[in-house]
């Protein structure tokens, strides 16, 4: 199952004939229907529709189509309906002019002070025939399906790029984990020897005598306490477990964005603990490198559906 990005863009256009021309009248000019879909990342599914007034009836249908195929993201849909030869004025139909004149007479009869229609008003009103609701909804549905197919394909391609980037950083994190694992035993032994040397100096054993047993036991106790403080074996184990789960989710696909975001937070927590327990510059460097990679992963995961 593919992993989808929440970022994508798609558009579709086709010509459609406006319904409503009366019998015997000249053909109504063909109109061109265009639809654009833009989506970016968001916590939930947020749909914004921008439709002409004459196509508002198709809004529920559009929302149904979008919610059936999109699960997360801020989605904006724009629909436009234009005359194919919009730069040129169309001759108004005589029947429409007669109807406008009749309506104007009725309005002026009730409102004598109303301004009469201008030529521009008449041309504008005659140039905006209404689209049949059923035909318009069917045309928008077909166009929306076409645009959604293109959008899903674009989001799938972007999702695959995100997966590749995340897998590359997973590999780098595993490599850093492997580098950190053998450091702790060496640090513990180094600190143990250091404690013993300090106790020898404190006892001022200049005559070559053997270190008293009590002093040796005290040094070993301090070394043990130090070993417990810097032990990061548990953090490294959890890091490996989280990396395994992230890789499993990426390969499984589907709606993994929220779970991946949670696992990234857990990775960051373990890397912080690793840095806090660090007793060597090399381990500190590894912790910093881990946090840089994890932050890069967080940015990528924010775009996964």
Coordinates of N, CA, C and O in Angstrom, one line a residue, residues 52 69 75 197 201 217 222 224 293:
X52 N -18.4 29.1 -8.5 CA -19.3 30.1 -9.0 C -20.7 29.9 -8.4 O -21.1 28.8 -8.1
X69 N -11.7 10.0 -0.6 CA -10.4 9.7 -1.1 C -9.3 10.4 -0.3 O -8.1 9.9 -0.4
X75 N -7.1 21.2 1.9 CA -7.5 21.1 0.5 C -8.3 22.2 0.0 O -9.3 22.6 0.6
X197 N 43.1 5.2 40.8 CA 44.3 6.1 40.8 C 44.1 7.2 41.8 O 45.0 7.6 42.5
X201 N 46.3 8.1 45.2 CA 46.9 9.4 45.5 C 46.4 10.0 46.9 O 47.1 10.5 47.7
X217 N 37.4 -1.1 47.8 CA 36.0 -1.3 47.7 C 35.2 0.0 47.5 O 34.3 0.1 46.7
X222 N 32.2 3.6 43.8 CA 32.0 4.8 43.1 C 32.0 4.5 41.6 O 31.2 5.2 40.8
X224 N 31.0 1.8 40.1 CA 29.7 1.2 39.8 C 28.6 2.2 39.7 O 27.7 2.2 38.8
X293 N 19.4 14.5 12.6 CA 18.7 13.5 11.7 C 17.2 13.4 12.0 O 16.3 13.4 11.2

